[in-house]
mmCIF file of C-alpha atoms in Angstrom:
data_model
loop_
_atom_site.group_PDB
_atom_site.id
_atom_site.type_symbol
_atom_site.label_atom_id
_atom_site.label_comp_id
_atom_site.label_asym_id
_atom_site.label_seq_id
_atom_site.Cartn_x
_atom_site.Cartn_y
_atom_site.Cartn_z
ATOM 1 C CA UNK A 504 -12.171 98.310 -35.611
ATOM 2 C CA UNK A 505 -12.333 94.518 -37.153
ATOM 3 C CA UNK A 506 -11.602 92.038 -34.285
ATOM 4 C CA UNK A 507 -8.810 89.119 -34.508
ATOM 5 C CA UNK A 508 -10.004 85.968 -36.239
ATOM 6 C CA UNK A 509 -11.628 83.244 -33.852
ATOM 7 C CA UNK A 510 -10.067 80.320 -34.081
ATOM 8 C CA UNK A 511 -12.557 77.450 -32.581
ATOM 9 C CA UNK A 512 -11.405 73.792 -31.246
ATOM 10 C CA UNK A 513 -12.441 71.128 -29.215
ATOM 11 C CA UNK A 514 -10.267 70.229 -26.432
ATOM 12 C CA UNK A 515 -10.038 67.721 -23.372
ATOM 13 C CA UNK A 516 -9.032 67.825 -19.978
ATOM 14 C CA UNK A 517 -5.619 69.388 -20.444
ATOM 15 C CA UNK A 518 -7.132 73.171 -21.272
ATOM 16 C CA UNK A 519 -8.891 73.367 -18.198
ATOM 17 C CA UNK A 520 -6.575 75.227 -16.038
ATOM 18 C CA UNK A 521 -6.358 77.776 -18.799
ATOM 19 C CA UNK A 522 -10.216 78.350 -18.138
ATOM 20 C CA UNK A 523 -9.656 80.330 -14.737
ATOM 21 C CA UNK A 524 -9.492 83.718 -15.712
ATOM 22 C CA UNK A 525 -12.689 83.564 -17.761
ATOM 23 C CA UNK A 526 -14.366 81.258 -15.097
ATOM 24 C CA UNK A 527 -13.685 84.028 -13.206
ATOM 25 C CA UNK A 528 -15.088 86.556 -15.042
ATOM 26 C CA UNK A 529 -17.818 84.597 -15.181
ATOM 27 C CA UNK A 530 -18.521 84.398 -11.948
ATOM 28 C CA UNK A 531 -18.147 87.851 -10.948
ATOM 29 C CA UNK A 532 -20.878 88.145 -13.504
ATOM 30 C CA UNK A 533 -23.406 86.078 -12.084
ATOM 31 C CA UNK A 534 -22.166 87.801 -8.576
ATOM 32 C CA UNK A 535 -22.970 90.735 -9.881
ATOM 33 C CA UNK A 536 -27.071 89.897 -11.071
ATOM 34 C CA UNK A 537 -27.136 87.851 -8.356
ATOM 35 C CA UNK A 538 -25.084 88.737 -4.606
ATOM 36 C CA UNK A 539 -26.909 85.904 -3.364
ATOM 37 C CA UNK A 540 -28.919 83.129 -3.835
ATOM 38 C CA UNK A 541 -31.600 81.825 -1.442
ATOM 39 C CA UNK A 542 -30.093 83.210 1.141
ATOM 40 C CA UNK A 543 -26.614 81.986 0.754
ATOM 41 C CA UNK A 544 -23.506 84.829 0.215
ATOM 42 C CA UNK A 545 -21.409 84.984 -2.904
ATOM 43 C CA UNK A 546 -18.016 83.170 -2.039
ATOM 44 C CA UNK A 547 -14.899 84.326 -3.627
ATOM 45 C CA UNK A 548 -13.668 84.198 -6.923
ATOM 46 C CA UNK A 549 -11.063 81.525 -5.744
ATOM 47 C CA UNK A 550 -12.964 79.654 -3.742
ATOM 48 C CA UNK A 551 -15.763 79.247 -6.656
ATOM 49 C CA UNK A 552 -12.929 78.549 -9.259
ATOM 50 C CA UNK A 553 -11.190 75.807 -6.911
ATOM 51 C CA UNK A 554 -14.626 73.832 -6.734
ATOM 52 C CA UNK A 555 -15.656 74.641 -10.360
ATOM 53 C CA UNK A 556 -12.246 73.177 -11.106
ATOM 54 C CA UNK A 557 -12.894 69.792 -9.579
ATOM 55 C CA UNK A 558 -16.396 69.541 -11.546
ATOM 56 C CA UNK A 559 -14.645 70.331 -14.629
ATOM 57 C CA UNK A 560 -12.180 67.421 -14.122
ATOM 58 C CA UNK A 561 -14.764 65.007 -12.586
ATOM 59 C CA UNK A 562 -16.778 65.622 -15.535
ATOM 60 C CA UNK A 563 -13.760 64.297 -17.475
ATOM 61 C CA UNK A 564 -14.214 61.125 -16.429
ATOM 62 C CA UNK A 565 -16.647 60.602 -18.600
ATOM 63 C CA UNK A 566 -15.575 59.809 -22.548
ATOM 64 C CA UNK A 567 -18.563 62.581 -23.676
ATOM 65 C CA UNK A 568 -17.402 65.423 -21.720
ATOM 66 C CA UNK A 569 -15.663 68.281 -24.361
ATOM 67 C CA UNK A 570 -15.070 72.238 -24.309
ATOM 68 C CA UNK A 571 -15.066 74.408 -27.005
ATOM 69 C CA UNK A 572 -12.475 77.039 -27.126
ATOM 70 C CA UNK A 573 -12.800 80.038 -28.928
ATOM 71 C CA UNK A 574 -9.066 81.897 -29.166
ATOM 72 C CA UNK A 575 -8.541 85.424 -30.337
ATOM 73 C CA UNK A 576 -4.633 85.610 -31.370
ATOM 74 C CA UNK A 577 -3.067 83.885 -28.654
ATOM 75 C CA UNK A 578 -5.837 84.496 -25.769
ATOM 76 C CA UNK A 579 -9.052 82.405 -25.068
ATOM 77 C CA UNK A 580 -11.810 84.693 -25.097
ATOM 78 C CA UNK A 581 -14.382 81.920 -24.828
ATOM 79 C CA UNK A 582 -15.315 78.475 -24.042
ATOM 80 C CA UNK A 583 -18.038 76.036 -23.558
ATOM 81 C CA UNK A 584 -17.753 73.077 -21.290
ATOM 82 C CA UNK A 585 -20.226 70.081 -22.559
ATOM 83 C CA UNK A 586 -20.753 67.168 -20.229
ATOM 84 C CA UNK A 587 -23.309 64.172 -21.240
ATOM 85 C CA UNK A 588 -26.573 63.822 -19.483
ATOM 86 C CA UNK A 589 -28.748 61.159 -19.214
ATOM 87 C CA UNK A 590 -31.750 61.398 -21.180
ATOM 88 C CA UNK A 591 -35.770 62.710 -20.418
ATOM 89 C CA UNK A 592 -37.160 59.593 -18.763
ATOM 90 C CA UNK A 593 -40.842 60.749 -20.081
ATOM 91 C CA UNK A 594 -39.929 62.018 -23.355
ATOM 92 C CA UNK A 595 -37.799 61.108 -26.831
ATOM 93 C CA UNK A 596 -36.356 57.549 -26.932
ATOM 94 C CA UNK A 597 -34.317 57.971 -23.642
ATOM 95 C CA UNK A 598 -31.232 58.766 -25.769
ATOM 96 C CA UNK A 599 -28.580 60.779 -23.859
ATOM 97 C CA UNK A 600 -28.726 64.671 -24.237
ATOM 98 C CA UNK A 601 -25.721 67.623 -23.295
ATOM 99 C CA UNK A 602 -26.010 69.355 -20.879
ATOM 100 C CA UNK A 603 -23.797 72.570 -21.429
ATOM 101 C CA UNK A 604 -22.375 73.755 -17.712
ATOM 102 C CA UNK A 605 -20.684 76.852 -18.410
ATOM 103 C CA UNK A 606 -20.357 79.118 -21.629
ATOM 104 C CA UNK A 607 -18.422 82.050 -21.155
ATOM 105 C CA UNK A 608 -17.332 84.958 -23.515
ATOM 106 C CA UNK A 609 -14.557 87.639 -21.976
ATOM 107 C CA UNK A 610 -15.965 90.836 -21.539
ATOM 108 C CA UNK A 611 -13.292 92.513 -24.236
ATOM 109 C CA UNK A 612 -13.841 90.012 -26.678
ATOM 110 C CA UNK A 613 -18.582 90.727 -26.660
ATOM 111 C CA UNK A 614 -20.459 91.361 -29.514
ATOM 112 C CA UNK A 615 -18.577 90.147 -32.022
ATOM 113 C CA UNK A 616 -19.971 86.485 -32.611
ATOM 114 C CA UNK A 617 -17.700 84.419 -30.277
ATOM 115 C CA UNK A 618 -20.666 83.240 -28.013
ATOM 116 C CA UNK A 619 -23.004 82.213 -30.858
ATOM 117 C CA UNK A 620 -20.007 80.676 -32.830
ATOM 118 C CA UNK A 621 -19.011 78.409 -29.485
ATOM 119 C CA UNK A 622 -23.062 77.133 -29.999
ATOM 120 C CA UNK A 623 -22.376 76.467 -33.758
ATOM 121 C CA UNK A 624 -19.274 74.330 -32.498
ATOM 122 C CA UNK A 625 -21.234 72.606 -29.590
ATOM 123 C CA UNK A 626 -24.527 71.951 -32.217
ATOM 124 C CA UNK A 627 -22.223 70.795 -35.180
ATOM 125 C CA UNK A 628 -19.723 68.284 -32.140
ATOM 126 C CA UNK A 629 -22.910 67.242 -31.024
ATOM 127 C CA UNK A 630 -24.528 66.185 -34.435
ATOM 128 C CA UNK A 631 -21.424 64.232 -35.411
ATOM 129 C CA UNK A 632 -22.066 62.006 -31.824
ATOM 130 C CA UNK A 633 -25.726 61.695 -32.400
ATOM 131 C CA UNK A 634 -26.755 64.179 -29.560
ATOM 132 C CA UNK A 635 -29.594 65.265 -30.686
ATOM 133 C CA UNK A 636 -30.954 67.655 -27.254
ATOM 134 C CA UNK A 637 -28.800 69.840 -25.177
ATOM 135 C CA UNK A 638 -29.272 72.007 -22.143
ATOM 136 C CA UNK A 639 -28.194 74.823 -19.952
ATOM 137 C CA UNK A 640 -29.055 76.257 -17.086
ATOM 138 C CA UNK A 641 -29.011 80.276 -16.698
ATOM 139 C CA UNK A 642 -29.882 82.575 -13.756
ATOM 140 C CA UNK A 643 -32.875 84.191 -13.881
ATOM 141 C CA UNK A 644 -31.442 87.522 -13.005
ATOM 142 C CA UNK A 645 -28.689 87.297 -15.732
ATOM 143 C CA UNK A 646 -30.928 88.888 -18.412
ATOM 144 C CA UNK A 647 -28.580 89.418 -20.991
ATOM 145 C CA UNK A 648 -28.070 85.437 -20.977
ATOM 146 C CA UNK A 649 -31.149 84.797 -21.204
ATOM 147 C CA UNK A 650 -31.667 87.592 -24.469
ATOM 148 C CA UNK A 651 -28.556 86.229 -26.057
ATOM 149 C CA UNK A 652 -29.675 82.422 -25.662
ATOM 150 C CA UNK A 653 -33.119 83.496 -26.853
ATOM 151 C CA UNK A 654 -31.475 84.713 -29.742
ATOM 152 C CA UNK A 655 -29.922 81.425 -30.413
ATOM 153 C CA UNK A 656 -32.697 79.934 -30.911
ATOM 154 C CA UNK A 657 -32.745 78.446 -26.687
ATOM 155 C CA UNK A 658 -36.281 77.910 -25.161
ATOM 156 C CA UNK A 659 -37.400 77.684 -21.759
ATOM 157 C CA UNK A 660 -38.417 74.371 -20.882
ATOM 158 C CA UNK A 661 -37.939 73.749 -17.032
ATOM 159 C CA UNK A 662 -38.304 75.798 -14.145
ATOM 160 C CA UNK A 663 -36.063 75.018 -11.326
ATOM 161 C CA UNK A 664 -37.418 75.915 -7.431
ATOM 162 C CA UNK A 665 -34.932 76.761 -4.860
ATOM 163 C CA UNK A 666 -36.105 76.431 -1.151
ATOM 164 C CA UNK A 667 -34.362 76.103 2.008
ATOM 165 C CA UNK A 668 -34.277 73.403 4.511
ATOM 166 C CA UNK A 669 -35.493 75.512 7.013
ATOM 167 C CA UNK A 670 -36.095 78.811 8.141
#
């Protein structure tokens, strides 16, 4: 069976409503590798999506911030929401980097090039602003992320520790 044609865009602040069901999806996901984290329970799929939400449109506030839709006839079956960073302090001339926060493929629409063709779109939007770095974070227990960035050419630079307050 040949899937629908992916249609890729950038778009702004007024798509990101339409992001919820995947966001969703995406966090029952990383629910799903990881219950919990550090100690700290899963919350619901609402209650994840209504403070994701706010991020997304706080991150809109700034001029750099972009997603990349991927659509599949009339559904989304993908995105990638791309926020500016600031750059390494230590490293490269300081310039600003991106910091990809969430990429997300719908389980239906896997396997069939919408995940690496949301990079392309991110490296190529990038490249025409002069970004020359990006980043993303990825739980460690979310191994076919991390196989599927891997193949993308993503390597591991930073390892981030977790701790509590107290115990």
């Amino acid at each position: 069976m040949t899937p629908e044609p992916i249609e890729i865009r950038c778009q702004g602040v007024e798509i990101v409503d339409e992001l919820e069901p995947l966001f969703l999806e995406l966090h029952a996901r990383h629910v799903a590798v990881a219950p919990e984290l550090l100690g700290l329970p899963a919350c619901t799929g609402s209650t994840a999506w209504a403070r994701r939400r706010v991020r997304y449109l706080r991150a809109f506030e700034h001029d750099a911030t972009f997603v990349v839709v991927a659509r599949t006839g009339d559904a989304i079956a993908g995105y990638a929401i791309v926020v500016a960073s600031a750059g390494y302090d230590g490293w490269g001339t300081g310039a600003p980097l991106a910091e990809v926060k969430d990429l997300v493929v719908a389980a239906a629409a896997r396997r069939h090039g919408i995940g690496a063709a949301l990079l392309d779109a991110v490296r190529e939007r990038l490249g025409d602003e002069g970004v020359t770095h990006y980043r993303l974070d990825v739980l460690l227990a979310n191994e076919d992320a991390l196989a599927f960035y891997a193949r993308c050419g993503l390597e591991p630079t930073v390892t981030t520790l977790n701790a509590r307050t107290s115990i």
